[in-house]
PDB file of C-alpha atoms and ligand atoms in Angstrom:
ATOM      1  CA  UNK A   1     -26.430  -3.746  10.834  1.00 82.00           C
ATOM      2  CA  UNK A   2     -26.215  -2.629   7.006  1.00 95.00           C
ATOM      3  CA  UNK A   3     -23.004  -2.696   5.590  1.00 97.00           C
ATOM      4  CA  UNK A   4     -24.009   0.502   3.560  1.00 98.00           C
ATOM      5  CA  UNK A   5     -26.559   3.635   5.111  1.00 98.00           C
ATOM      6  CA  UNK A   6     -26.336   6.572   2.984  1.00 98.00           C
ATOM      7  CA  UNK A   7     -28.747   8.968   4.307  1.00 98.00           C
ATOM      8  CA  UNK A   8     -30.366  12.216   1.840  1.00 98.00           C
ATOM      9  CA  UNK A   9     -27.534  11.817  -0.662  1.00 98.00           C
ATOM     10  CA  UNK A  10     -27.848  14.622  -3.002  1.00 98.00           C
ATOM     11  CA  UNK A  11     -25.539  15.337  -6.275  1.00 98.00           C
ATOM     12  CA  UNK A  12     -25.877  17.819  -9.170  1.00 98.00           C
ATOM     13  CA  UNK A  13     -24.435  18.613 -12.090  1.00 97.00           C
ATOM     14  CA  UNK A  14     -23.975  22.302 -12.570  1.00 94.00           C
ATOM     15  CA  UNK A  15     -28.121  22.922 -12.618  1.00 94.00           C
ATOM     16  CA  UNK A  16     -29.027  19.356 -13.059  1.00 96.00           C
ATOM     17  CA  UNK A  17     -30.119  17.521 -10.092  1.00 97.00           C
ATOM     18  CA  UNK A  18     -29.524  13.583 -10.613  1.00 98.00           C
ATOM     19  CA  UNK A  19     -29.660  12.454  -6.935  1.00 98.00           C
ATOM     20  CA  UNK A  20     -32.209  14.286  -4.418  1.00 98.00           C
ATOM     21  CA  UNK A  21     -32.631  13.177  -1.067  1.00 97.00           C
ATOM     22  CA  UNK A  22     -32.169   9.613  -2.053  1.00 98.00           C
ATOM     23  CA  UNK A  23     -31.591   7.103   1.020  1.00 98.00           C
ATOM     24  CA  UNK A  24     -30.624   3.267   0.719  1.00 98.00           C
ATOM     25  CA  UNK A  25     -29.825   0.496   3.238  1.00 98.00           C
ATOM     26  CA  UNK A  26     -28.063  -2.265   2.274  1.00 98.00           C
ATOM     27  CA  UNK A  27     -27.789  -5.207   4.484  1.00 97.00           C
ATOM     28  CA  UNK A  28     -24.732  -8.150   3.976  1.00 95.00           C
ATOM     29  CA  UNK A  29     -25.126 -10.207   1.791  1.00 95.00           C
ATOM     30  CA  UNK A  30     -28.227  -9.511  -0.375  1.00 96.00           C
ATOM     31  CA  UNK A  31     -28.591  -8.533  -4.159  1.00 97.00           C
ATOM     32  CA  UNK A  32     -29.838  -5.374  -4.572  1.00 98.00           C
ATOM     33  CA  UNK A  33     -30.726  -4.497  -8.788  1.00 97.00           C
ATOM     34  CA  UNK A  34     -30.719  -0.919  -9.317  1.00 98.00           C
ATOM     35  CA  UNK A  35     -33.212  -0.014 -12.606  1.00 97.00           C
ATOM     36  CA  UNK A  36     -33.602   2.936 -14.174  1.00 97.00           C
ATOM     37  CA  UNK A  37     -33.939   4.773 -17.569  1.00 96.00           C
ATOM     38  CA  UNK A  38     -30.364   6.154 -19.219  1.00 95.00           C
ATOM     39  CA  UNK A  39     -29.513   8.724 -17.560  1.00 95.00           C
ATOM     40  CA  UNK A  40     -31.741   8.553 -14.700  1.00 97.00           C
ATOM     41  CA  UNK A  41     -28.145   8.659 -12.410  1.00 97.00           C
ATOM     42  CA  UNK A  42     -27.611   4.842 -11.526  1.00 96.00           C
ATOM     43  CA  UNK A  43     -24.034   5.144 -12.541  1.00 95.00           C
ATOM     44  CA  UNK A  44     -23.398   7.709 -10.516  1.00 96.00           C
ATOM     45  CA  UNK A  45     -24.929   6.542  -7.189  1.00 98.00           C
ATOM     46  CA  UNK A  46     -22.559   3.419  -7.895  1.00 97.00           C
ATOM     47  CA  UNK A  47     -19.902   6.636  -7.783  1.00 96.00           C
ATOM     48  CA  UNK A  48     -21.047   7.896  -4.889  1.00 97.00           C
ATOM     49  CA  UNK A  49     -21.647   4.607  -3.083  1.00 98.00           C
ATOM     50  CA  UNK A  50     -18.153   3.328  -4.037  1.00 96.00           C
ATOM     51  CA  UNK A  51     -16.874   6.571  -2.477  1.00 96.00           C
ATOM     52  CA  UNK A  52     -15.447   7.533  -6.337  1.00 93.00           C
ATOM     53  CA  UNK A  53     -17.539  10.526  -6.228  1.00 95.00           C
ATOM     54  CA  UNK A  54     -17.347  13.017  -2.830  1.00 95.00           C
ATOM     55  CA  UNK A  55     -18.902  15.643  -4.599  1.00 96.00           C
ATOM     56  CA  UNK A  56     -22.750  15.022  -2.697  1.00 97.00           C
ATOM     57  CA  UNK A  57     -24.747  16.155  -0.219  1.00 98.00           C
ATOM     58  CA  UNK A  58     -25.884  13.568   2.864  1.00 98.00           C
ATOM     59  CA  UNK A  59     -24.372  11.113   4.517  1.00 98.00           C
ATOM     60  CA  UNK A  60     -22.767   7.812   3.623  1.00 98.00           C
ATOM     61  CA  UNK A  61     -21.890   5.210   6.152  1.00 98.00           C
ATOM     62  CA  UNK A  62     -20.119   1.863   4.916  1.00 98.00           C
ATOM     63  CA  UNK A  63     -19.079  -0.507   7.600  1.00 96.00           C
ATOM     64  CA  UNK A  64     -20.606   1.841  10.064  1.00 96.00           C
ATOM     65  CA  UNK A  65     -17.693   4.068   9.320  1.00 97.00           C
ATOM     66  CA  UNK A  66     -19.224   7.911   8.123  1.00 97.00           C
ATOM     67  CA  UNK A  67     -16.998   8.335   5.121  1.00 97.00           C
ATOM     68  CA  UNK A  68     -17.750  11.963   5.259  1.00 94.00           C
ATOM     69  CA  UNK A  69     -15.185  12.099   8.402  1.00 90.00           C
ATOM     70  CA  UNK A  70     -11.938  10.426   6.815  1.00 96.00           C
ATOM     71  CA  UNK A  71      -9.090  12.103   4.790  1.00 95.00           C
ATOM     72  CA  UNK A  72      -8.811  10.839   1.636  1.00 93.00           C
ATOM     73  CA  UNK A  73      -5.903   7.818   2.608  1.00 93.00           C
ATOM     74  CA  UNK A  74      -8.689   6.343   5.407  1.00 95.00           C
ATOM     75  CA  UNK A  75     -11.141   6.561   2.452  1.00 95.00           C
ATOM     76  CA  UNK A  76      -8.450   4.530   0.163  1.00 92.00           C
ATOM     77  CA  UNK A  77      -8.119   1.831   2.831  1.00 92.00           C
ATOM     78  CA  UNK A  78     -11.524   1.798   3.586  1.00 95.00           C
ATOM     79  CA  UNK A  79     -12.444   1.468   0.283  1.00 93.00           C
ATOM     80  CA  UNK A  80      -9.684  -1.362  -0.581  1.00 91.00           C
ATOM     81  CA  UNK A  81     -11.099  -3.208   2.546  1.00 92.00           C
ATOM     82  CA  UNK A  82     -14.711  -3.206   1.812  1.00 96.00           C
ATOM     83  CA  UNK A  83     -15.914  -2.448  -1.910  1.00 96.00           C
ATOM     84  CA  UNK A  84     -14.940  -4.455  -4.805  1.00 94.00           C
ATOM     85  CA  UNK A  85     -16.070  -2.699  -8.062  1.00 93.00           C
ATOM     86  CA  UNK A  86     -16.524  -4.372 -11.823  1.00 90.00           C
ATOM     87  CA  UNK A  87     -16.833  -1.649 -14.641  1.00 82.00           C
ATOM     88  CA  UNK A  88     -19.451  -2.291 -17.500  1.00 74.00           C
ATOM     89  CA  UNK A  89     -16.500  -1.812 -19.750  1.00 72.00           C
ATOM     90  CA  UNK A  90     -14.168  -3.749 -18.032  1.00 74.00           C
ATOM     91  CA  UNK A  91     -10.962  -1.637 -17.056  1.00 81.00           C
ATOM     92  CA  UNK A  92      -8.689  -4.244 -17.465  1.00 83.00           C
ATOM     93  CA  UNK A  93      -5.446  -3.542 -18.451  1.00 84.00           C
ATOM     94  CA  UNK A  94      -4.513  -4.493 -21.943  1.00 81.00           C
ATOM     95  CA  UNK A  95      -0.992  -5.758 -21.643  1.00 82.00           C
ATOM     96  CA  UNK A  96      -1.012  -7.388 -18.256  1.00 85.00           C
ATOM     97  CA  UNK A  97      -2.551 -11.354 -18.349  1.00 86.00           C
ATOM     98  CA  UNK A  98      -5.160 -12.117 -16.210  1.00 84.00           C
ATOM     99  CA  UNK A  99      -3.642 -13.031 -13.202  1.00 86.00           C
ATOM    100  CA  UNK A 100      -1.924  -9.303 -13.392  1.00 86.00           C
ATOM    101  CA  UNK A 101      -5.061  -8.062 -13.646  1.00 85.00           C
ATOM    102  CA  UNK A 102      -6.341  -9.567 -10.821  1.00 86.00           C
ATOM    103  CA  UNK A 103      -3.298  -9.289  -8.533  1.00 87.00           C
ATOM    104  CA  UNK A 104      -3.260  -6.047  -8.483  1.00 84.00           C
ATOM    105  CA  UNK A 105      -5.785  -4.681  -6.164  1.00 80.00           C
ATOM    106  CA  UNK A 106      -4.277  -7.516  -3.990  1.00 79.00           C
ATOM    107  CA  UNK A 107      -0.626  -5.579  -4.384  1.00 78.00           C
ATOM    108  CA  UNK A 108      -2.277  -2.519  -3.153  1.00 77.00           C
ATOM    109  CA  UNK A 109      -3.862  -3.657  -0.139  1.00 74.00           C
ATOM    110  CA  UNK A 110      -0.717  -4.363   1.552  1.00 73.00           C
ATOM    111  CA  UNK A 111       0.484  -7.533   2.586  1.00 72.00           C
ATOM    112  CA  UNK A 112       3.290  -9.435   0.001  1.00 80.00           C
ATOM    113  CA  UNK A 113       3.321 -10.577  -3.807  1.00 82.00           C
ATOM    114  CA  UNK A 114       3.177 -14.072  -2.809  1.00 85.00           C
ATOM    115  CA  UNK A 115      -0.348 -13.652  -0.249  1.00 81.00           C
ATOM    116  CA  UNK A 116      -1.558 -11.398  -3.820  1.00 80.00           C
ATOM    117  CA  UNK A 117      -0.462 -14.475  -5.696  1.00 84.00           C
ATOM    118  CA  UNK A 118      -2.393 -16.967  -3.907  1.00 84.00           C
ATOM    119  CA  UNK A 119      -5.617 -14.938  -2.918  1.00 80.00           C
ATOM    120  CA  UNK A 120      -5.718 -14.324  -7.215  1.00 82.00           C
ATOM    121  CA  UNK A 121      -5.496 -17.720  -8.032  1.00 85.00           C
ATOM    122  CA  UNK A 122      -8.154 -19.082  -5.614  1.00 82.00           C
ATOM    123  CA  UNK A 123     -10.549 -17.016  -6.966  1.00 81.00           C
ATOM    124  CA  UNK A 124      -9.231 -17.019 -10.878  1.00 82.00           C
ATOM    125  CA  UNK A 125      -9.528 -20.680 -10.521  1.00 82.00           C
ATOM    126  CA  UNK A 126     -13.312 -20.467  -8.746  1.00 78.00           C
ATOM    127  CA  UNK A 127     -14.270 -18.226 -12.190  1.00 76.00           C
ATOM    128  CA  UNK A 128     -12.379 -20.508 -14.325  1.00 76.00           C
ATOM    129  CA  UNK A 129     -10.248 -18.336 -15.935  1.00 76.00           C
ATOM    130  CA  UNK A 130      -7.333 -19.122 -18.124  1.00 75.00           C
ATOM    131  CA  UNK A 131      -4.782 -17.002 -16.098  1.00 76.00           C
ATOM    132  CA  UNK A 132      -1.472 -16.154 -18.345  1.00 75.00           C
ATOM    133  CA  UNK A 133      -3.791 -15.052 -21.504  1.00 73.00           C
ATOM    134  CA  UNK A 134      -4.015 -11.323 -21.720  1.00 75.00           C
ATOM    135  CA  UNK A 135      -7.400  -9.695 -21.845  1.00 70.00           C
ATOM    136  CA  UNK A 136      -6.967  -8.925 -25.854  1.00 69.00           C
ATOM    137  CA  UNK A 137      -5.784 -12.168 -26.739  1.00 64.00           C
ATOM    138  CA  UNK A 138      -7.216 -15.049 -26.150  1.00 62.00           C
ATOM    139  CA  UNK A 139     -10.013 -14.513 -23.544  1.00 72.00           C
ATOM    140  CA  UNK A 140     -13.922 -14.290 -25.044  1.00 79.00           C
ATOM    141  CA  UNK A 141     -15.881 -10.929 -23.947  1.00 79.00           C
ATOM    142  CA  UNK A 142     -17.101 -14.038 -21.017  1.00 80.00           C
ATOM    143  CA  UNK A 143     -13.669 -14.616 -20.008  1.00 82.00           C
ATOM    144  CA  UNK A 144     -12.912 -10.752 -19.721  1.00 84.00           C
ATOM    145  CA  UNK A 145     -15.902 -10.188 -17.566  1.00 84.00           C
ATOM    146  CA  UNK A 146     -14.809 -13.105 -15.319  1.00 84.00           C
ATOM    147  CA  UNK A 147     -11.269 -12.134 -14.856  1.00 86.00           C
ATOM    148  CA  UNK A 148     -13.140  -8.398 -13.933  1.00 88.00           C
ATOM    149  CA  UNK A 149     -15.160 -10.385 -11.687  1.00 88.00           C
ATOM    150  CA  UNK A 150     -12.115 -11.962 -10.351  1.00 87.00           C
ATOM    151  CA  UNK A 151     -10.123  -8.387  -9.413  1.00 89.00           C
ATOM    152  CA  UNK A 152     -13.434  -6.949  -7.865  1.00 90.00           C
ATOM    153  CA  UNK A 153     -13.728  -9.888  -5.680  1.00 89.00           C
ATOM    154  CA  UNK A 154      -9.870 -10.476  -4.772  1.00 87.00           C
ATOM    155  CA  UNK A 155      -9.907  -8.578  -1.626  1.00 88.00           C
ATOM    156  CA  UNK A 156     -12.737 -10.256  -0.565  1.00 89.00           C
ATOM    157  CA  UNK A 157     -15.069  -7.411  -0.146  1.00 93.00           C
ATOM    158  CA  UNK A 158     -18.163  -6.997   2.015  1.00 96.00           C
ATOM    159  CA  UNK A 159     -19.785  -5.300  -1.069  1.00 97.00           C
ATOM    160  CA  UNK A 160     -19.251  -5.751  -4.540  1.00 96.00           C
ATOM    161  CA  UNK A 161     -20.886  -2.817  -6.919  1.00 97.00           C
ATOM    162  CA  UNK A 162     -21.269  -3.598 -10.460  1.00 95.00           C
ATOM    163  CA  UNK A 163     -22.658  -0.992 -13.448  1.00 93.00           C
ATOM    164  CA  UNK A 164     -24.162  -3.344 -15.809  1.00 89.00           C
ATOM    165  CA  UNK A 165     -22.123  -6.394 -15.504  1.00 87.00           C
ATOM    166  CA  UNK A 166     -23.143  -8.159 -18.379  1.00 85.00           C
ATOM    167  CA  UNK A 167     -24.379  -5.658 -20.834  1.00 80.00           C
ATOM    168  CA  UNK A 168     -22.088  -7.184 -23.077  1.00 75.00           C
ATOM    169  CA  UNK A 169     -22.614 -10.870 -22.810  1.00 82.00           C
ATOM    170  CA  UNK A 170     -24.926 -12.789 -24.280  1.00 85.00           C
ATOM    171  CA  UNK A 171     -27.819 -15.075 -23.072  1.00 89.00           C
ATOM    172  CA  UNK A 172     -25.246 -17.987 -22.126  1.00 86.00           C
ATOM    173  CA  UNK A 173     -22.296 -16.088 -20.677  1.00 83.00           C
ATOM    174  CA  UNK A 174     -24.665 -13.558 -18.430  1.00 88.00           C
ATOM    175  CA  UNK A 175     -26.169 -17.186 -17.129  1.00 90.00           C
ATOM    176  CA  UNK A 176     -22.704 -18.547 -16.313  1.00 85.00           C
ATOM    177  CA  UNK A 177     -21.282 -15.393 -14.588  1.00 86.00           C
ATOM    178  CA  UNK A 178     -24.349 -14.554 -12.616  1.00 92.00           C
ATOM    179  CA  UNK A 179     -24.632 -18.568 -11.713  1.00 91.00           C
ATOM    180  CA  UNK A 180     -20.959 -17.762 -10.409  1.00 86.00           C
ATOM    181  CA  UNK A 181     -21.662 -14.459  -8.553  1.00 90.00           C
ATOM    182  CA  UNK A 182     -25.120 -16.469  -6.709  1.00 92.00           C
ATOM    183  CA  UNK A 183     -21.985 -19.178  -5.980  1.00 88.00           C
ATOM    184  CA  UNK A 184     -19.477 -17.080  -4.775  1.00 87.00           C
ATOM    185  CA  UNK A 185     -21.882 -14.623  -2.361  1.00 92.00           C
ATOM    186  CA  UNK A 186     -23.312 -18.145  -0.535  1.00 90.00           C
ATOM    187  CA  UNK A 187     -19.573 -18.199   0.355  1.00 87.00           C
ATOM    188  CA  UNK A 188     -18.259 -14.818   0.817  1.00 88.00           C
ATOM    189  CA  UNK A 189     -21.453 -13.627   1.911  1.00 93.00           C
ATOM    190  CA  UNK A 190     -20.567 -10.149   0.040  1.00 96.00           C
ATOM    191  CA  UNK A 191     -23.919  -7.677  -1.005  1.00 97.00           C
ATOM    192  CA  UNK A 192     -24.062  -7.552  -4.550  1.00 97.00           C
ATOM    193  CA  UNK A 193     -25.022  -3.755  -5.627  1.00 98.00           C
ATOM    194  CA  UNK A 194     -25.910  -4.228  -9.870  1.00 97.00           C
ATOM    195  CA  UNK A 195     -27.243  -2.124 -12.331  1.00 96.00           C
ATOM    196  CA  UNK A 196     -29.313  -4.388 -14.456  1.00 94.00           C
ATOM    197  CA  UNK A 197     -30.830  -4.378 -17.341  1.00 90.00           C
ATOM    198  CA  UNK A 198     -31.717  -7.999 -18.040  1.00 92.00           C
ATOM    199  CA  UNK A 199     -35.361  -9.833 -16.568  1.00 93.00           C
ATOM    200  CA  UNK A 200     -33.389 -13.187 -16.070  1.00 93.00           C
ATOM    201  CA  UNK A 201     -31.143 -11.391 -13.876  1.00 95.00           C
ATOM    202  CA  UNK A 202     -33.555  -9.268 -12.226  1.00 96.00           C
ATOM    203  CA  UNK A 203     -35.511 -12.591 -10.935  1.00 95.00           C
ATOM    204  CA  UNK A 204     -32.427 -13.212  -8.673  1.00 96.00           C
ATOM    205  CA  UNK A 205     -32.248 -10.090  -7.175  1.00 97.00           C
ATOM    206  CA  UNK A 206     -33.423 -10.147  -3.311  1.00 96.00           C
ATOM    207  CA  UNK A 207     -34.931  -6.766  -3.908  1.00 97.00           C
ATOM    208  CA  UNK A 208     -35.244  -4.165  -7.202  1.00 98.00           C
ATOM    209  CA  UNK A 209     -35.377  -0.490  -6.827  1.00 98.00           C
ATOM    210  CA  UNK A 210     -35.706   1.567  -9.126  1.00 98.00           C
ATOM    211  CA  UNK A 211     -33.554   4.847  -9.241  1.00 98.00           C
ATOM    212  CA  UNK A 212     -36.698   7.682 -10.472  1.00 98.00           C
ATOM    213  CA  UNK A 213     -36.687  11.727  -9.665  1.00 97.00           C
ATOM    214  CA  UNK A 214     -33.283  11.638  -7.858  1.00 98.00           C
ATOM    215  CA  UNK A 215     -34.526   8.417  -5.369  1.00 98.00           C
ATOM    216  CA  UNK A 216     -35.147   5.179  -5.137  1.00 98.00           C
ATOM    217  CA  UNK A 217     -38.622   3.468  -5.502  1.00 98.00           C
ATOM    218  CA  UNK A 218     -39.422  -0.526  -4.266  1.00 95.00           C
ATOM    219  CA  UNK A 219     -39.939  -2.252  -7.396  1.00 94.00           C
ATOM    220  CA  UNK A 220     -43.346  -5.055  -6.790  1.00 76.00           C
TER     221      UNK A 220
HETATM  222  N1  ATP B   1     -19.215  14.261 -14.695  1.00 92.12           N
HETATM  223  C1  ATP B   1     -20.394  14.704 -15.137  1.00 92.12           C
HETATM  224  N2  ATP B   1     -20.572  15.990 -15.502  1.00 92.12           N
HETATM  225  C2  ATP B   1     -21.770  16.462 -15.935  1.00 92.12           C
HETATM  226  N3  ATP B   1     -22.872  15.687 -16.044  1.00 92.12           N
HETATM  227  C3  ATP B   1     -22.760  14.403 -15.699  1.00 92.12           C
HETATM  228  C4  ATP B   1     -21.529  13.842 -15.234  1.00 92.12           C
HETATM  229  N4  ATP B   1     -21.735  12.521 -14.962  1.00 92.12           N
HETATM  230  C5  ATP B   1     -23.020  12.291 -15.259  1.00 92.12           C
HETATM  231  N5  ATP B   1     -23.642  13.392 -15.680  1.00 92.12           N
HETATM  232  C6  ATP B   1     -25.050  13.502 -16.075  1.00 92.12           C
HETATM  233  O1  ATP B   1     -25.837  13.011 -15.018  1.00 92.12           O
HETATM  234  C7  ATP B   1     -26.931  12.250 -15.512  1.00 92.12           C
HETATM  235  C8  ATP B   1     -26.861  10.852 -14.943  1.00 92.12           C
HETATM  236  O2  ATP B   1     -25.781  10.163 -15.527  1.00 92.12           O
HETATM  237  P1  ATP B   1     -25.473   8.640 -15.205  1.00 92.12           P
HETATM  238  O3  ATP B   1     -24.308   8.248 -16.025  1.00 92.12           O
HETATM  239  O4  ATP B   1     -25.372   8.466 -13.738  1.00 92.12           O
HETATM  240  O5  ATP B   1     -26.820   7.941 -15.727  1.00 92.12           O
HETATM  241  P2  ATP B   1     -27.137   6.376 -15.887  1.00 92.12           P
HETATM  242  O6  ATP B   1     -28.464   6.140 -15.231  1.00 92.12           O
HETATM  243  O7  ATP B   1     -25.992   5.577 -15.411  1.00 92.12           O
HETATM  244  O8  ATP B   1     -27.309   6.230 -17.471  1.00 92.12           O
HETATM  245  P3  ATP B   1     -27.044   4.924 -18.411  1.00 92.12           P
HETATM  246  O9  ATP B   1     -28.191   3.981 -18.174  1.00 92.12           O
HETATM  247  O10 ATP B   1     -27.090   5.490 -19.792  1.00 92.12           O
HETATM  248  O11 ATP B   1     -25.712   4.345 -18.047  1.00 92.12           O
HETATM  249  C9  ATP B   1     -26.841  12.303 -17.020  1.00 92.12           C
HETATM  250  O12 ATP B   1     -27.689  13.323 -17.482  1.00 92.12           O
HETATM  251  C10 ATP B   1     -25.387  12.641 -17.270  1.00 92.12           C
HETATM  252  O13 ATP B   1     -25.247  13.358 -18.477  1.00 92.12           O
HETATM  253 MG1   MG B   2     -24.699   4.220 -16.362  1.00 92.12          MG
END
């Protein structure tokens, strides 16, 4: 079964067509690279596929639940339960340390401060992040990415959908977190959806597509 099936997904904007009839199946645990020129639309089939964006045409199936179907506080929990999302830029929040950062999504998914607590830490301590620093202190662009890393993955999600992860890293610290992301999927077993840029990282993708002309094409 794939844990995502979106089927003829289409999404304009006003009289620009970005996504056309596009279809994708995404099966557990595999790392799909999404390529593409700027503003070709691979940030905003991450939207749709992360159920930000509802605005499209088609159908979207995550879980082998049709998102289409749900009101929007099914959507929330479905989305809380399944997807874990790390921005290009980061969206962490300035004043909050790490561990805040991370605990957060935790907080929202139900269950009690202290379960938050302890599901943050195991994984802050997998990425090997300093957790009482806050984002604009102490922590290297590296760091920041890891403790982003860290809140997408705190629910444990079946998916984890990343827009250019580490645009902003160099040589080394794309290595280390993508090294950590290959670790952490052997043991969560979560599908890694990425838009990437870099050839390293493209080598340990499981498949490339390429997003052209509103779908995507099999990259050989
Ligand atoms: N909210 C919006 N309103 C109007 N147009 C939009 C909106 N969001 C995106 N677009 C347009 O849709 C197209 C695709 O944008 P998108 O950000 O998905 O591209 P991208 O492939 O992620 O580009 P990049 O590689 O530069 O990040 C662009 O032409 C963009 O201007
Ligand atoms: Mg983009």
């Amino acid at each position: 079964m794939s844990i995502i099936e979106a089927r003829n997904i289409e999404r304009s904007f006003d009289d620009l067509t970005v996504l056309s009839g596009l279809d994708l199946d995404v099966a557990k645990g595999e790392f799909l690279a999404i390529v593409g020129r700027s503003g070709v639309g691979k940030s905003t089939l991450l939207a749709v596929l992360g159920t930000h964006d509802l605005d499209h045409g088609g159908s979207l199936r995550i879980a082998d639940t049709a998102t289409g179907e749900l009101s929007s506080s099914e959507l929330a929990a479905l989305r809380r339960k399944y997807l874990g999302f790390v921005f290009q830029d980061f969206h962490l929040l300035p004043s909050l340390t790490a561990m805040e950062n991370v605990i957060l999504p935790a907080v929202f998914s139900g269950g009690t401060l202290e379960e938050a607590r302890a599901q943050a830490e195991k994984v802050l301590d997998k990425l090997s992040v300093r957790t009482n620093e806050t984002p604009t202190s102490l922590l290297s662009r590296g760091e920041r990415q890891r403790v982003a890393v860290a809140r997408g993955l705190v629910n444990n999600p079946s998916v984890l959908l990343a827009d250019e992860p580490s645009a902003s890293l160099d040589e080394e610290s794309e290595k280390i977190l993508f090294d950590l992301l290959d670790d952490l999927r052997r043991q969560q077993n979560f599908a890694l959806i990425a838009v990437v840029h870099s050839t390293a990282v493209l080598h340990r993708a499981d498949r490339i597509l390429e997003l052209k002309d509103g779908i995507l094409h099999e990259v050989v």
